[in-house]
XYZ file of C-alpha atoms in Angstrom:
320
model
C -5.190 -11.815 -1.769
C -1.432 -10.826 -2.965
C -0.467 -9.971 0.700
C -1.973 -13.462 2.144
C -0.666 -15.288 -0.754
C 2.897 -13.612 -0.271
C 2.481 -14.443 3.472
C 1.251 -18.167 3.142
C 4.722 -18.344 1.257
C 6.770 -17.112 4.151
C 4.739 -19.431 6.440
C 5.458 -22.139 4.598
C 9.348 -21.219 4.132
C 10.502 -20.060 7.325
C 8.001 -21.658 9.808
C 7.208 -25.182 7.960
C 3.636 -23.640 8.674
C 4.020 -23.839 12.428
C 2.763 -20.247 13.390
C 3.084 -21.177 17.422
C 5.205 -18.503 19.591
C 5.648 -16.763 15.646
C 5.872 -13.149 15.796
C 5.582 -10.393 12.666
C 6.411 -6.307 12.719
C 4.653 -3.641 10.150
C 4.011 -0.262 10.870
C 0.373 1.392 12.577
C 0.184 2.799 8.731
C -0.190 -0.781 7.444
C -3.509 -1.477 5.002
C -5.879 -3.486 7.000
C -5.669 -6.321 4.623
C -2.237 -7.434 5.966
C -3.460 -7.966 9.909
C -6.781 -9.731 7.861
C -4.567 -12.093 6.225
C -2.869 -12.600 9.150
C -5.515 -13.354 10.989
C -6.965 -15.978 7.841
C -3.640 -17.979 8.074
C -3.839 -18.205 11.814
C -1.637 -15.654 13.815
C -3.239 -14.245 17.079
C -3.862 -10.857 17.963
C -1.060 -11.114 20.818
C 1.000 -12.821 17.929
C 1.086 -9.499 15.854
C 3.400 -6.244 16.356
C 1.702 -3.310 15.009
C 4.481 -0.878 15.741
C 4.080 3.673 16.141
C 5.446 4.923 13.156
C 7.744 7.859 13.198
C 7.452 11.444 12.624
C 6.962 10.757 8.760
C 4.387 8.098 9.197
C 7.181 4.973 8.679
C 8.293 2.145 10.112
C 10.785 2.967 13.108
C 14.002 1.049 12.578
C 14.698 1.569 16.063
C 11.147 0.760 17.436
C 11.359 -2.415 15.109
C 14.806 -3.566 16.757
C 13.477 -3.143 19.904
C 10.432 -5.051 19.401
C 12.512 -8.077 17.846
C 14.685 -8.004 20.589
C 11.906 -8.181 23.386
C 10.638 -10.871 21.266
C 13.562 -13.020 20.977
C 14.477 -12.437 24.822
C 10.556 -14.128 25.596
C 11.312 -16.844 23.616
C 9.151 -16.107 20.681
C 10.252 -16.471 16.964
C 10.152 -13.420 15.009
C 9.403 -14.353 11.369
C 8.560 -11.555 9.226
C 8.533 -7.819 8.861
C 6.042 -6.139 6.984
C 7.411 -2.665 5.367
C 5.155 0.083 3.268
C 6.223 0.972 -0.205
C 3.685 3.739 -0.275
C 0.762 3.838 2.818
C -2.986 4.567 1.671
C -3.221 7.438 3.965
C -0.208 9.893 3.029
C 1.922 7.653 0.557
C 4.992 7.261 2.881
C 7.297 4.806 1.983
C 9.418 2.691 4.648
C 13.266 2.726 4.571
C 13.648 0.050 2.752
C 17.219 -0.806 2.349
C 17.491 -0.333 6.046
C 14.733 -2.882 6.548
C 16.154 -5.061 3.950
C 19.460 -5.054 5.933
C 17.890 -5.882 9.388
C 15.594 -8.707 7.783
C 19.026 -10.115 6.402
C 20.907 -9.986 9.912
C 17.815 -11.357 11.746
C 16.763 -14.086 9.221
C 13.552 -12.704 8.348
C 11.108 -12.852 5.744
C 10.794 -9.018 4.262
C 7.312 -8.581 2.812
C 6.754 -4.915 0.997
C 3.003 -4.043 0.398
C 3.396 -2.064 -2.754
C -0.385 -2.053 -3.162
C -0.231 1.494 -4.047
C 3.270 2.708 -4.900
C 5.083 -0.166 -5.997
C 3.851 0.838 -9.823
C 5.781 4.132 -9.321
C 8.828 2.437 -9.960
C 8.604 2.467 -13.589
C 9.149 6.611 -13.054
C 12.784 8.017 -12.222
C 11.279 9.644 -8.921
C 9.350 6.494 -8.143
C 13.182 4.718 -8.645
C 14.810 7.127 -6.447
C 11.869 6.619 -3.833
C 11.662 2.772 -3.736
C 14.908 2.072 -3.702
C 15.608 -1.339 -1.672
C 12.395 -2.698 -3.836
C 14.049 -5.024 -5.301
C 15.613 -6.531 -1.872
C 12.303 -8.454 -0.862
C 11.826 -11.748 -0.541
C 7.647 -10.495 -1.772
C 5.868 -7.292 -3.338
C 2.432 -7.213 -3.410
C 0.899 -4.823 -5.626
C -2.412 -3.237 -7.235
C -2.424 -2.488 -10.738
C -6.084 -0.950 -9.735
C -3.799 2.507 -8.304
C -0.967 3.080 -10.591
C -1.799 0.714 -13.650
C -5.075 2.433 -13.732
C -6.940 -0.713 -13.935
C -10.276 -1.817 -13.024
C -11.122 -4.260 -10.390
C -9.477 -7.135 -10.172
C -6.187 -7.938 -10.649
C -4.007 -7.627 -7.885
C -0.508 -9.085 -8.008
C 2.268 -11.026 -6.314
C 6.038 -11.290 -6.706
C 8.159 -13.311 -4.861
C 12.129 -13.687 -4.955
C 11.914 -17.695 -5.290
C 8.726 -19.102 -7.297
C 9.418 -22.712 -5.641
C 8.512 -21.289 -2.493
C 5.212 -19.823 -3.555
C 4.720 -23.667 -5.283
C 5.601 -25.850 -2.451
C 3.504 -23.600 -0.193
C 0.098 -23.894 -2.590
C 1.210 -27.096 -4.674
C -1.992 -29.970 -3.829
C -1.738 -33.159 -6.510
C -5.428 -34.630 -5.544
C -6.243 -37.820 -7.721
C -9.067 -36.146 -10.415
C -6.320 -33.781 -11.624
C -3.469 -36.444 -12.090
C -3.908 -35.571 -15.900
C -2.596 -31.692 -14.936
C 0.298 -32.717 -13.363
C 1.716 -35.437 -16.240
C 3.356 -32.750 -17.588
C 5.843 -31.244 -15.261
C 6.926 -28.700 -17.459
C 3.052 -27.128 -17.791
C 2.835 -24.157 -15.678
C -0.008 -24.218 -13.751
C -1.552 -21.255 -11.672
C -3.522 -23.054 -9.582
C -0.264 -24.558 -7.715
C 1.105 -20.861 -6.892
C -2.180 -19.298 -4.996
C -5.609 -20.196 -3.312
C -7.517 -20.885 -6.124
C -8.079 -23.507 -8.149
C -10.051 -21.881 -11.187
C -9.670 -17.972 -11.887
C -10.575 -15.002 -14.972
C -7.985 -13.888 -17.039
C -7.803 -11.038 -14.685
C -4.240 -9.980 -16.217
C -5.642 -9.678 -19.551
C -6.381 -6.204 -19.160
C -2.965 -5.013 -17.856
C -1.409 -6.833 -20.725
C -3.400 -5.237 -23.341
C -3.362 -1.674 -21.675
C 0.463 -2.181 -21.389
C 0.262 -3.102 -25.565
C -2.141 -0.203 -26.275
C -0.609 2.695 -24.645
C 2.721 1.441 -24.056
C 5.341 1.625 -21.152
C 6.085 5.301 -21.708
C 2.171 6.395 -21.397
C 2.202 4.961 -17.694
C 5.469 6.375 -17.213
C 4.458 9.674 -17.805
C 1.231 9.319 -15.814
C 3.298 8.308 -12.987
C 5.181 11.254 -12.825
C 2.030 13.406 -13.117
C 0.733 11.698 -10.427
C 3.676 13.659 -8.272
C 3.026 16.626 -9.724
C -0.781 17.082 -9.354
C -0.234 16.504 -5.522
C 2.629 18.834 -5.327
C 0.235 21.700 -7.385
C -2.635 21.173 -4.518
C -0.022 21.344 -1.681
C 1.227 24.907 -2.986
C -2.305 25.901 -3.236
C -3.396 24.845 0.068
C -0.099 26.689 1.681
C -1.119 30.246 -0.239
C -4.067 30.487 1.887
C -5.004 31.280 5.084
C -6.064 28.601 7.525
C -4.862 25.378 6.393
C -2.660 22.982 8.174
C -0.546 21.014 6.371
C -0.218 17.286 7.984
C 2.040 15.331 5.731
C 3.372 16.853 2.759
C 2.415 15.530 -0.895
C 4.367 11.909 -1.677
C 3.941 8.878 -3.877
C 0.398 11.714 -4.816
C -1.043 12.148 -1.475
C -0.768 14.929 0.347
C -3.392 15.389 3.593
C -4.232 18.604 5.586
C -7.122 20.260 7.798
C -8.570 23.367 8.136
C -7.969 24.719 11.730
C -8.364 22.670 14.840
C -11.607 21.414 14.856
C -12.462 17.741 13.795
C -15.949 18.076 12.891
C -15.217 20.494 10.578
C -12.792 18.124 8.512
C -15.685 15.731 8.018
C -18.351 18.751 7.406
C -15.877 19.584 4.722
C -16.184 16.061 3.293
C -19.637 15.794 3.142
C -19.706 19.781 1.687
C -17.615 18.532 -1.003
C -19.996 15.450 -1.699
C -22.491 17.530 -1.612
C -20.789 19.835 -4.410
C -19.782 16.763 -6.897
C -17.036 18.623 -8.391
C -14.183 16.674 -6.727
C -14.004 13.681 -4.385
C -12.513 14.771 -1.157
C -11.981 11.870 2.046
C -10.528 12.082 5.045
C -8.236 10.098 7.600
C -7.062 9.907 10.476
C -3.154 10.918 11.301
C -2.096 10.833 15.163
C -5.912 10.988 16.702
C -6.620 13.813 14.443
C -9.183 13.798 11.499
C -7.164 15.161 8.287
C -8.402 15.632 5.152
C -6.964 13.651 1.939
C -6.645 14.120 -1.844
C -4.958 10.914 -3.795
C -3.850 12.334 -7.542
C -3.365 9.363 -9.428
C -6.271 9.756 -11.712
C -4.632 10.451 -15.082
C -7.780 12.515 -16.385
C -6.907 15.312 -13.921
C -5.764 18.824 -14.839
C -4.199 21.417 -13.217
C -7.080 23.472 -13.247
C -9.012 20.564 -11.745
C -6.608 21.035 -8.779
C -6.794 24.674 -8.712
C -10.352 25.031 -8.731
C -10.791 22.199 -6.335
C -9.056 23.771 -3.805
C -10.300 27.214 -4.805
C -14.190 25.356 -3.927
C -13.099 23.755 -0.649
C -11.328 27.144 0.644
C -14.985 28.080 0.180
C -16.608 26.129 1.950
C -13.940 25.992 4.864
C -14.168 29.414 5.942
C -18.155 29.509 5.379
C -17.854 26.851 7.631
C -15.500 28.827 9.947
C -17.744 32.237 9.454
C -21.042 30.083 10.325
C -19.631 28.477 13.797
C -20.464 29.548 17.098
């Protein structure tokens, strides 16, 4: 809901809500709920650039130039671009000054799903990492990853708030005693819906109980933890790594074969020590470990690696 409400906003702004011949640009690494909202607020399949990322899973600038250019030469209208500040599958984050600098020269709307590593920036690595943040014209994020909240609450920022308002903003006769006011702020007129939970209660009081510092901190362990299971996975024999650890992912497989990545899953299930899942990453199945949970120790790392080693090279000993 963030990412369509952010995008309903740079409908509204840059096409007066007129999505014919409208084109947008994110990366293959982009969360599915971007091309679903897309979808809701009526762009077409053939209306949508889903762009090869680069060797480090992130936008291409150059791909991305190209793609507006072929766009523009068609006759189409190239609206918005769609950049990654942290993907689900390996935590890359998209160059976002660069992007910032082409949506600026092009006249486009710059949307940055920071769903999972926007949070980080309240850490000095997750500062030196998202640098350009602050450039968008919207950030969507999830304090569900790096606020460690429960379901639901996700969030949306955007540079101008009148643009979120005259985008949502409906004055229908039985709520004429709302709007006497002008100066009452009003949520209903900056989103979809009409009558909502307190969902930010919880961030506020979590923020009040543990304090600014306490997430900080967790942040940064975050880094760590997914650093620690990198080192381990490189000390031992076997084990590929795919996309080195970042914003606390790190993925990796054990030899060549696919089957064995999701054997290894369901091994792991099967153990209930640690929860293991896997991806995909260039047609091949990896396997994934996300670090964010603040509960985790080192020697959670250590000996979850230590138990899928195990089980890998049983695996490995046990195949024809």
């Amino acid at each position: 809901m963030a990412n369509l409400t952010a995008l309903v906003a740079a409908r509204h702004s840059l096409l007066q809500d007129h999505v014919d011949a409208a084109t947008v640009y994110f990366s293959d690494q982009t969360h599915s709920s971007v091309e679903r909202a897309l979808r809701v607020i009526g762009f077409l399949p053939e209306q949508i650039r889903k762009l090869k990322s680069d060797e480090n899973f992130r936008l291409s600038i150059q791909a991305l130039r190209e793609a507006i250019s072929q766009d523009r030469s068609k006759g189409l209208r190239p609206f918005c671009i769609i950049a990654n500040a942290g993907t689900t599958n390996t935590g890359a984050v998209d160059p976002l000054n660069e992007l910032a600098d082409l949506a600026a020269k092009e006249k486009l709307w710059l949307h940055i799903d920071g769903a999972f590593g926007a949070a980080a920036i309240l850490s000095e690595r997750g500062r030196t990492l998202l640098r350009g943040l602050e450039r968008a014209d919207s950030i969507s994020l999830d304090p569900h990853k790096w606020l460690f909240q429960s379901f639901e609450c996700g969030c949306v920022l955007v540079r101008d708030a009148a643009q979120l308002k005259s985008a949502f903003q409906i004055k229908p006769d039985y709520l004429r005693d709302v709007h006497r006011s002008v100066e009452e702020f009003n949520p209903c007129d900056y989103g979809v819906q009409l009558t909502r939970s307190f969902r930010a209660l919880k961030v506020w009081l979590s923020l009040q109980t543990f304090g600014l510092a306490a997430f900080r901190e967790a942040i940064a362990r975050g880094f760590e933890l997914a650093e620690l299971a990198e080192r381990e996975l490189r000390t031992r024999e076997g084990w590929e790594i795919l996309s080195p650890a970042q914003v606390a992912t790190v993925c990796f497989r054990f030899g060549k074969n696919d089957d064995v990545q999701t054997r290894l899953v369901d091994e792991m299930m099967k153990d209930g020590y640690a929860l293991l899942t896997s991806t995909e990453l260039r047609g091949a199945v990896a396997l994934r470990l996300c670090t964010i949970n603040p509960r985790t120790t080192e020697q959670d790392i250590v000996e979850t690696i230590k138990r899928l080693d195990k089980f890998a090279h049983k695996l490995n000993d046990s195949s024809p």
